[in-house]
Short mmCIF file of C-alpha atoms in Angstrom, two decimals:
data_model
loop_
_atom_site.label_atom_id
_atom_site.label_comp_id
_atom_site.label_asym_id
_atom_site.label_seq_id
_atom_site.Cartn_x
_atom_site.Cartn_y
_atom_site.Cartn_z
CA UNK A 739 170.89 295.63 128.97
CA UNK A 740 170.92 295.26 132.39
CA UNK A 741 169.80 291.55 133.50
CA UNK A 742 170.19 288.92 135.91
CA UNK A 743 172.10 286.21 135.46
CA UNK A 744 171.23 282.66 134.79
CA UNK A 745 173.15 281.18 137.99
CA UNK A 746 175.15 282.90 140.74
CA UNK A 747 172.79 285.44 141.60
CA UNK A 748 175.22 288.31 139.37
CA UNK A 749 173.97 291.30 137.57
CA UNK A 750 175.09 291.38 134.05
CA UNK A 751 175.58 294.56 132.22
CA UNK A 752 175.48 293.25 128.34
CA UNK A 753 174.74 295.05 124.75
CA UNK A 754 171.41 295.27 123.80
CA UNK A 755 172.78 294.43 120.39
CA UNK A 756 174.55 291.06 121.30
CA UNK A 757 171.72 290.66 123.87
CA UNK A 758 168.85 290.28 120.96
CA UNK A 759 171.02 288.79 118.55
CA UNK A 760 171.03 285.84 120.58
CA UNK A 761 167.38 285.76 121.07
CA UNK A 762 167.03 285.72 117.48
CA UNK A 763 169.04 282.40 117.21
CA UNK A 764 167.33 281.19 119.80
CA UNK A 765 163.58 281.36 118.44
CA UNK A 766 165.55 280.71 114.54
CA UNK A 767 165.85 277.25 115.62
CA UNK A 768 163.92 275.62 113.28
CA UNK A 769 164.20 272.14 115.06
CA UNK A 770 162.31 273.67 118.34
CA UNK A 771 160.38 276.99 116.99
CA UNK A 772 158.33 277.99 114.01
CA UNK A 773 156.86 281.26 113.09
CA UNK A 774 152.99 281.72 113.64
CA UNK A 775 151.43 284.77 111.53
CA UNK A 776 149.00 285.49 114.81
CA UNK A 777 148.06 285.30 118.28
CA UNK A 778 146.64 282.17 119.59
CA UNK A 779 145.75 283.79 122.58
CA UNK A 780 142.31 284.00 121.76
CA UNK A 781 141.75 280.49 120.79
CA UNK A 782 143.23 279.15 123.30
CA UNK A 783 141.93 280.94 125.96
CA UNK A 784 138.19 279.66 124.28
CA UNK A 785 139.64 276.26 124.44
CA UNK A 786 140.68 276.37 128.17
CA UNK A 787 137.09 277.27 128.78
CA UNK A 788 135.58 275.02 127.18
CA UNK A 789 137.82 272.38 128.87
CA UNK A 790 136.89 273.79 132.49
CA UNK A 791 133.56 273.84 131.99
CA UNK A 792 133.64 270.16 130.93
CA UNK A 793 135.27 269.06 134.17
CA UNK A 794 132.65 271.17 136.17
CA UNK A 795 129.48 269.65 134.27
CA UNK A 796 131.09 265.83 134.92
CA UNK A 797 131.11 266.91 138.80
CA UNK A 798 135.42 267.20 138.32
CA UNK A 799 135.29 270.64 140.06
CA UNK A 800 133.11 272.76 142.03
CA UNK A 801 132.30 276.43 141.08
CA UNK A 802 135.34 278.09 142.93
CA UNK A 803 138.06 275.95 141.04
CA UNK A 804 135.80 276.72 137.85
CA UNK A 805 136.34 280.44 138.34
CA UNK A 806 140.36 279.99 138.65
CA UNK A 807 140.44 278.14 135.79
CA UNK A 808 138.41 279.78 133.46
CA UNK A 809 140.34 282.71 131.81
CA UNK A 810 139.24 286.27 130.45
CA UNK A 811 141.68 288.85 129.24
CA UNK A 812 144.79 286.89 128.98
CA UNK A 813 148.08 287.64 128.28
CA UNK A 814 150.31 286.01 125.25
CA UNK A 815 153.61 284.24 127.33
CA UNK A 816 156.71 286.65 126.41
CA UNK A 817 160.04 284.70 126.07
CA UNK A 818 163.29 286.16 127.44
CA UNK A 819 167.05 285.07 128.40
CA UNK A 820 168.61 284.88 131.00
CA UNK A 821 173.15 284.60 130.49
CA UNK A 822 174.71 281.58 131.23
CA UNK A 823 177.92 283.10 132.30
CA UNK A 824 179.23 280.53 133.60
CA UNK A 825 179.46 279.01 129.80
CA UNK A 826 181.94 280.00 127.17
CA UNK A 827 180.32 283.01 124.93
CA UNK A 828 177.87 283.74 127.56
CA UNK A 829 174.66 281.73 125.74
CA UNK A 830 171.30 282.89 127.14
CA UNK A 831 169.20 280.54 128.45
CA UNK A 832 165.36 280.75 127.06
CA UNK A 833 162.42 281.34 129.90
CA UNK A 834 159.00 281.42 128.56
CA UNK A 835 156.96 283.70 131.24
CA UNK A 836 153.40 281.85 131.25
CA UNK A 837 151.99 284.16 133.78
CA UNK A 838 148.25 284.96 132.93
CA UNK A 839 148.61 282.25 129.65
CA UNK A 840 145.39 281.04 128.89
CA UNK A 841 146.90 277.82 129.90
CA UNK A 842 148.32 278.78 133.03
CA UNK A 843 145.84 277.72 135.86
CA UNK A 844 144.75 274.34 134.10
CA UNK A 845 148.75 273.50 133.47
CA UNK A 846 148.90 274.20 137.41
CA UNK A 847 145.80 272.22 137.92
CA UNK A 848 147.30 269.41 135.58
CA UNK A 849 150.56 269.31 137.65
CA UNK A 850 149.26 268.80 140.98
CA UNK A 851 147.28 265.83 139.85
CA UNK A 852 150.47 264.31 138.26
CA UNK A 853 153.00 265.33 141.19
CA UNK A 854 151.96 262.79 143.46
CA UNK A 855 153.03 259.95 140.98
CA UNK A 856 156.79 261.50 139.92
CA UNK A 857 160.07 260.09 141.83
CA UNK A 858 158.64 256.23 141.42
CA UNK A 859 162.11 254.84 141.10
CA UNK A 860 163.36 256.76 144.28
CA UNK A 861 165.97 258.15 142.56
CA UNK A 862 164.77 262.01 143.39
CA UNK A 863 165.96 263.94 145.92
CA UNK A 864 164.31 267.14 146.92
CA UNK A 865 166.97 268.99 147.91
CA UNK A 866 170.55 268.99 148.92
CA UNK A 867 169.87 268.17 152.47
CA UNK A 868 168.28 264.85 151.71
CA UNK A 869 171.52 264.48 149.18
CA UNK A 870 173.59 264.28 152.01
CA UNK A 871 171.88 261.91 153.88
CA UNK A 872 171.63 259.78 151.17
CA UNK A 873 175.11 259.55 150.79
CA UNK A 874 176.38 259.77 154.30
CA UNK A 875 175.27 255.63 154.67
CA UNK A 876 176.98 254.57 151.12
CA UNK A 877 180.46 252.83 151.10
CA UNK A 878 182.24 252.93 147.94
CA UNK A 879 183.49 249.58 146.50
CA UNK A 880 187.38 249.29 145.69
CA UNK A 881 187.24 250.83 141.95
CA UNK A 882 184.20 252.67 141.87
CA UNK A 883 184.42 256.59 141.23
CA UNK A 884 181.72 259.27 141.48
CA UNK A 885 180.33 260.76 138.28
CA UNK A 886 177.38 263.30 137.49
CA UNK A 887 175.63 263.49 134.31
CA UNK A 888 173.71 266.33 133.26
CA UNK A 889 170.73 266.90 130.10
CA UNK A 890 171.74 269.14 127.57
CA UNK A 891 169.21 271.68 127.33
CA UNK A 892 166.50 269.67 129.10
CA UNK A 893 163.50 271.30 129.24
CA UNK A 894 163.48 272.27 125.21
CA UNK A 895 164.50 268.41 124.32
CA UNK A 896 161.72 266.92 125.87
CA UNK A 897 159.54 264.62 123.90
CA UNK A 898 156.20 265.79 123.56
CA UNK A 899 154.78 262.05 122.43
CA UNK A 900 156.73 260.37 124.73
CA UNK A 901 155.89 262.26 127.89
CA UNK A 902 152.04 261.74 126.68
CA UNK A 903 152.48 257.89 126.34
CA UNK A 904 154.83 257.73 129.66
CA UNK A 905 151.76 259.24 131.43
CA UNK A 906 148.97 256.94 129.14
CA UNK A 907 150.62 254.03 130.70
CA UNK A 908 150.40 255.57 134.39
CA UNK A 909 146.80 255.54 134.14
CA UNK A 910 145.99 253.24 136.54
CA UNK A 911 148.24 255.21 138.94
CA UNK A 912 147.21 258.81 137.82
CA UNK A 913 143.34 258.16 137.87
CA UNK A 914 143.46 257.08 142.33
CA UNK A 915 144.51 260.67 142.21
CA UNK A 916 141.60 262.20 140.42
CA UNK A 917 138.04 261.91 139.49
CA UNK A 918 138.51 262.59 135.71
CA UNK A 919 138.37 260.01 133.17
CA UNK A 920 141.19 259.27 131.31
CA UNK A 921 139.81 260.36 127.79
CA UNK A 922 138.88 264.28 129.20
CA UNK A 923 142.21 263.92 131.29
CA UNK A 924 144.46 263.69 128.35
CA UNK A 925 142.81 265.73 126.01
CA UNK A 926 143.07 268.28 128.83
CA UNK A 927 146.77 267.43 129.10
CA UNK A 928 147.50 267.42 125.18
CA UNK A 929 146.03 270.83 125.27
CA UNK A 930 148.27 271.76 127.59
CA UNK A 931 151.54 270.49 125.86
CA UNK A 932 150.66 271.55 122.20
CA UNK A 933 149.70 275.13 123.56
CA UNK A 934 152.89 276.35 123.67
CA UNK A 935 153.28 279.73 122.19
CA UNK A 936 155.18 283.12 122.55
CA UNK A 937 155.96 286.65 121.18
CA UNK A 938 159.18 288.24 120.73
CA UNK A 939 159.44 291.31 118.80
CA UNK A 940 156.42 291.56 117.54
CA UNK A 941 156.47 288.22 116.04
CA UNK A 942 154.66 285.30 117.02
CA UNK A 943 156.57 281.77 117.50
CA UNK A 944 155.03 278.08 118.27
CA UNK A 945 157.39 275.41 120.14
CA UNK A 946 157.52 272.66 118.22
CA UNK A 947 158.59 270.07 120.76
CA UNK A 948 159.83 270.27 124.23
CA UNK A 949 158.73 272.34 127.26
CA UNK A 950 158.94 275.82 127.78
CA UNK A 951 161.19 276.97 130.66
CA UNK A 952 158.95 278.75 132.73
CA UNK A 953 155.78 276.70 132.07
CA UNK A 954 153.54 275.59 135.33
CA UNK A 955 153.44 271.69 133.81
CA UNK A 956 157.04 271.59 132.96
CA UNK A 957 158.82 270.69 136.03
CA UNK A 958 156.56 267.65 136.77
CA UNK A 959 156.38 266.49 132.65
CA UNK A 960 160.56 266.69 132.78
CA UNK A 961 160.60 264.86 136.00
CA UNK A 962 158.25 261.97 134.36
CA UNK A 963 160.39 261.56 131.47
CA UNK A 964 163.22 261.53 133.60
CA UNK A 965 162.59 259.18 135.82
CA UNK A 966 161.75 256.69 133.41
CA UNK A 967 164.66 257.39 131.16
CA UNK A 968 166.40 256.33 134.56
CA UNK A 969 164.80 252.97 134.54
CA UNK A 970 164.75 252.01 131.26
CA UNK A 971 168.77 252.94 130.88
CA UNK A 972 169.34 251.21 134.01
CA UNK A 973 167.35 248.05 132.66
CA UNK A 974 169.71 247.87 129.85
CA UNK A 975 173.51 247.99 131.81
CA UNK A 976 174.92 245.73 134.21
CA UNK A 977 174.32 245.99 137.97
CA UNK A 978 177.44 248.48 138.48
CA UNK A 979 175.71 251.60 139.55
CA UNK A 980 174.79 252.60 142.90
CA UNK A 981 173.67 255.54 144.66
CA UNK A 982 172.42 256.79 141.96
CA UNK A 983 170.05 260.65 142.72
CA UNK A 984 168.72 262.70 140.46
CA UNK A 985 167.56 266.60 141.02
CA UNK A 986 165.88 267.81 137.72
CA UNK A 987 168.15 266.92 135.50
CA UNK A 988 171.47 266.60 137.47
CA UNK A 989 172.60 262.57 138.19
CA UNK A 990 174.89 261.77 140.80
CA UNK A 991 175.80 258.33 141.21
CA UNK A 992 179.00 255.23 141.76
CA UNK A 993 180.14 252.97 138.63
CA UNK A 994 183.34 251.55 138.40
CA UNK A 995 186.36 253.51 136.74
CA UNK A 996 186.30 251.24 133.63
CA UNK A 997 182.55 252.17 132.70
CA UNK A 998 182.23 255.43 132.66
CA UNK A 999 182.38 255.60 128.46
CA UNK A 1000 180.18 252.65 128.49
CA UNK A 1001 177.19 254.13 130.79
CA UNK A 1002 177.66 257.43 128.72
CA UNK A 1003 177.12 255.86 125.66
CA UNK A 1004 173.94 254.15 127.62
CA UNK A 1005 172.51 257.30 129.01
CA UNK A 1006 172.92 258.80 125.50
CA UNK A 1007 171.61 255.80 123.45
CA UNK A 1008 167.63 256.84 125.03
CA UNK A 1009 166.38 258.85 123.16
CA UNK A 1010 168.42 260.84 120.35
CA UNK A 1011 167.04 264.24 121.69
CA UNK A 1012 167.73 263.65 125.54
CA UNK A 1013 171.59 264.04 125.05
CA UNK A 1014 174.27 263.89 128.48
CA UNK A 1015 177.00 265.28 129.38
CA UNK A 1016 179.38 263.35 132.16
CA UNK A 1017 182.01 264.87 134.51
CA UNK A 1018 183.97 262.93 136.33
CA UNK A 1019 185.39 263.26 140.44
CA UNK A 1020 188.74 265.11 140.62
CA UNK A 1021 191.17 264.35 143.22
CA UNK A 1022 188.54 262.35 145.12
CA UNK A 1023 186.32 265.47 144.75
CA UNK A 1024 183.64 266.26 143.00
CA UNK A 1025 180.60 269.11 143.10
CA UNK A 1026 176.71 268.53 143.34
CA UNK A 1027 174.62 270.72 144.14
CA UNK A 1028 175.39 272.83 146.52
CA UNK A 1029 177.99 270.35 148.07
CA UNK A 1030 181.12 269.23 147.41
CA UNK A 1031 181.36 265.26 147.68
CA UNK A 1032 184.71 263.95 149.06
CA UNK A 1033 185.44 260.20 149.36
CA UNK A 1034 187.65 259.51 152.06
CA UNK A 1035 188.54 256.03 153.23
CA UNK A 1036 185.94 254.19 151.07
CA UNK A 1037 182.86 256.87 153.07
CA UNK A 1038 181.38 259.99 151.30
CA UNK A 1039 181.64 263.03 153.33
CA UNK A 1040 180.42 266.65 151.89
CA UNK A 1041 181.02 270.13 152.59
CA UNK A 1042 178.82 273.01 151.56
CA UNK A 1043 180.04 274.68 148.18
CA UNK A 1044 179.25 277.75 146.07
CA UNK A 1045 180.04 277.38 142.24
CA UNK A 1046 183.24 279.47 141.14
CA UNK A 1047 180.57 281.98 139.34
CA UNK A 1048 178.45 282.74 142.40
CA UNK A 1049 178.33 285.70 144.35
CA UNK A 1050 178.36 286.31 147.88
CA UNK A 1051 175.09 288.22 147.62
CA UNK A 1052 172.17 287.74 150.23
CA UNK A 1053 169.97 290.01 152.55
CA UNK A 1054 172.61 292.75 152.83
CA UNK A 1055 172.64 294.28 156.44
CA UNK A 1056 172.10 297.63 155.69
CA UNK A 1057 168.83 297.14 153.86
CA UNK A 1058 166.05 298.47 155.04
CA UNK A 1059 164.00 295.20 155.64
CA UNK A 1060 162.86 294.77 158.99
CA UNK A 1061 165.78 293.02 161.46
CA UNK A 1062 164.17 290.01 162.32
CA UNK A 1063 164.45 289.55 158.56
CA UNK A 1064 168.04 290.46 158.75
CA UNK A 1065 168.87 287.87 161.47
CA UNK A 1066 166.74 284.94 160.18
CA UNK A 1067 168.76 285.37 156.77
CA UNK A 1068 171.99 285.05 158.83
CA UNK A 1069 170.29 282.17 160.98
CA UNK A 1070 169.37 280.24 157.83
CA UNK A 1071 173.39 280.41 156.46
CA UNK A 1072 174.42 279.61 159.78
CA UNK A 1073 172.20 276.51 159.62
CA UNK A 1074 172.46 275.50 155.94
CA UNK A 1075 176.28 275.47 155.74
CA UNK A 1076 176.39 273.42 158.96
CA UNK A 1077 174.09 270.39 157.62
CA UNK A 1078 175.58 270.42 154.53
CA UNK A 1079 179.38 269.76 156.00
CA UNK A 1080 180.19 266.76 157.01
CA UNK A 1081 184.01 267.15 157.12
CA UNK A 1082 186.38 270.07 157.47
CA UNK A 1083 183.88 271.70 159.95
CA UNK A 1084 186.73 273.66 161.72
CA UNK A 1085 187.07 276.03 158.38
CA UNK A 1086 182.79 276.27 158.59
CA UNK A 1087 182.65 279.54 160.96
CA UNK A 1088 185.13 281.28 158.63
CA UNK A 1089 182.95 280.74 155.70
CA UNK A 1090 179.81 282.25 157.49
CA UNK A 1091 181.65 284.69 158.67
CA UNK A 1092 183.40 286.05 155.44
CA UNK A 1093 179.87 286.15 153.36
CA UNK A 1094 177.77 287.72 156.25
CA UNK A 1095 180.84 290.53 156.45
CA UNK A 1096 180.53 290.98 152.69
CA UNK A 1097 177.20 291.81 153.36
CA UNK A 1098 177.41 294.43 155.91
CA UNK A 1099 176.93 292.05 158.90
CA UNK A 1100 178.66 293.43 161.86
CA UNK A 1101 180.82 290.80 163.59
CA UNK A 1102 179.48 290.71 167.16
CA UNK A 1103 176.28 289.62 165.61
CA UNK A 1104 177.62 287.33 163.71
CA UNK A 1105 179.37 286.01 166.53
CA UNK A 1106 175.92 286.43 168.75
CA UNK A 1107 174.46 284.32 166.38
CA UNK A 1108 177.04 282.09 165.95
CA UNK A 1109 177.25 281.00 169.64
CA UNK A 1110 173.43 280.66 169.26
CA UNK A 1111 173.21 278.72 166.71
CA UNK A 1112 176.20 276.64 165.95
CA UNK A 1113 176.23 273.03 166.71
CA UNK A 1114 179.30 272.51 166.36
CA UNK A 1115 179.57 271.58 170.16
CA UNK A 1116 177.39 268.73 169.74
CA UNK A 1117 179.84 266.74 167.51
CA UNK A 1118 181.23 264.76 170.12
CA UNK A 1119 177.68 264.09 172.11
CA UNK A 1120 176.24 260.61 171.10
CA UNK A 1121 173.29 261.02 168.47
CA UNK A 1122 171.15 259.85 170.98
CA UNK A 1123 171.50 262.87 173.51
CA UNK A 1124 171.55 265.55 170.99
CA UNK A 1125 168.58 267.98 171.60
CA UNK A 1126 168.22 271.31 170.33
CA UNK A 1127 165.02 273.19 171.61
CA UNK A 1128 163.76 275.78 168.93
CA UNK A 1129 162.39 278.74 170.08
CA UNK A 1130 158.53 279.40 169.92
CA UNK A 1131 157.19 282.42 170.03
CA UNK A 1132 153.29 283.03 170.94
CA UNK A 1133 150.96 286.46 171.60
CA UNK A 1134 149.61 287.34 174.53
CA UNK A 1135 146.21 289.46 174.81
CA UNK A 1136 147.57 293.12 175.81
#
């Protein structure tokens, strides 16, 4: 078998033999999966009909967004794993492909309806780049050391009932973003959840609980129960954590040294199937993201990091995309590694310029583009002054 990895952007070359073996103790989990005799494709895709046409006969839709939703000739989800290789016996990670599911444009409709009310306690952060201005203001108190905590197995531990209850006491929120009522609106949403289904091999398997990986309404559902995991945990233990961000399932946050085993213990004490994991900073150090966090005199300063797993593989230079392409991928490197480094910056050009090499990048370019783009001789200019004028580019009638 020749698949991608999980993280790290690798190829793995792995026995088909090994390879299916662990699918089969995958969907053997009793506790997540059960064995179906046949397709519920059918059914459900009569279901999700019926469902659409209700919301277009209340005046919910209008005919176009009827025709997306309504479904003919779907296709049963497939599941398939990706390696962790980054974990000890290479585990494969379970991801449900939902494309063309008789579920799939309502789940999508579902989800935007519900995105608008995730990240309620602030604690989200939509992508490293806010991370590290977050953290850039934050002073540590004397005693305090970073930690992240991390779900084990997220997306397959989430519970079903309490996601549906999380959301039934949203209402009042939920329904300023949409015209359905709240009766139609869950049944809509309880279709969604309790239609989760797959083939592997021939066979036929129904998730139990939890979400599939690879599911349109996952994403917002996990971020839901997150966030209010969050708050109620953070209800329940003293005042002692700050700075506290969450991406998915990843937690970064401050608590003193003393109370790491106790917040743990917190975090864990939820819900019995939402279970963490903690890791603690290092030398002052520790990794989120794709940044590496250093405390230094009592501030938080980050470089940009790559995980000890992941390759050095991008756009390689001798492709045969078109060159603008080529350049906008080196552009975006040069960019992202800058904002994400804080400290250290002097090492920051020989980073870019090692991975661009790797992949085929010829060094006056990168150097061209360097010179270009690099703002590293802005660091001493007061915030104020600092102006850089991006390009536009417009046609002109031959």
């Amino acid at each position: 078998m020749i698949v991608p990895s999980d993280k790290g952007n690798k190829t793995v070359v792995m026995s088909k033999t090994d390879y299916k073996n662990k699918m089969i103790e995958i969907v053997s989990d009793e506790n997540t999966y059960t064995l179906i005799r046949t397709d519920r494709t059918l059914s459900a895709e009569t279901r999700n009909n019926e469902l659409v046409k209700q919301l277009h006969d209340g005046g919910h839709i209008d005919s176009i967004t009827k025709k997306v939703l309504t479904t003919h000739n779907s296709r049963t989800p497939r599941i398939y794993g990706l390696p962790k290789i980054h974990k000890q016996g290479t585990p494969l990670r379970p991801i449900v492909s939902c494309i063309m599911a008789p579920t799939y444009e309502i789940s999508k409709f579902i989800s935007n309806i519900l995105k608008p009310v995730t990240n309620r306690g602030g604690y989200s952060v939509k992508d490293s780049f806010e991370f590290v201005e977050r953290v850039r203001t934050i002073t540590v108190p004397e005693g305090y050391v970073m930690v992240s905590f991390d779900v084990i197995a997220l997306f397959p531990n989430i519970p079903r009932n309490l996601a549906i209850q999380i959301i039934d006491n949203m209402w009042q929120t939920i329904q300023s973003h949409t015209s359905i009522g709240k009766d139609l609106f869950m049944k809509i949403l309880r279709y969604c959840l309790e239609t989760s289904y797959f083939v592997y091999e021939d066979q036929y398997y129904h998730q139990i609980d939890g979400m599939p990986m690879g599911g349109p309404l996952s994403p917002v559902i996990a971020d839901l129960v997150m966030d209010h995991a969050l708050t109620s945990i953070l209800n329940t233990i003293p005042e002692n954590v700050l700075c506290l961000t969450k991406y998915v399932d990843d937690i970064f946050c401050l608590i003193p040294h003393e109370k790491v085993n106790d917040t743990l213990n917190a975090f864990n004490g939820f819900h019995h199937k939402l279970q963490f994991t903690v890791e603690t900073e290092t030398d002052g150090g520790i990794a989120y993201l794709d940044t590496y966090v250093i405390r230094q005199n009592q501030q938080l300063e980050t470089m940009w990091y790559k995980k000890p797993i992941a390759s050095d593989r991008m756009l390689s230079y001798h492709s045969k995309h078109p060159l603008q392409q080529k350049i906008s991928t080196a552009i975006g490197l040069i960019k992202r590694v800058q904002k994400l480094t804080t400290t250290n910056r002097a090492n920051t050009k020989n980073i870019i310029f090692s991975k661009l090499r790797v992949n085929g990048y010829p060094p006056g370019l990168i150097n061209a583009l360097w010179g270009a783009h690099s703002t590293s001789h802005f660091d001493n200019i007061p915030e104020s002054d600092q102006r850089i004028d991006d390009i536009t580019y417009k046609s002109l009638t031959y």
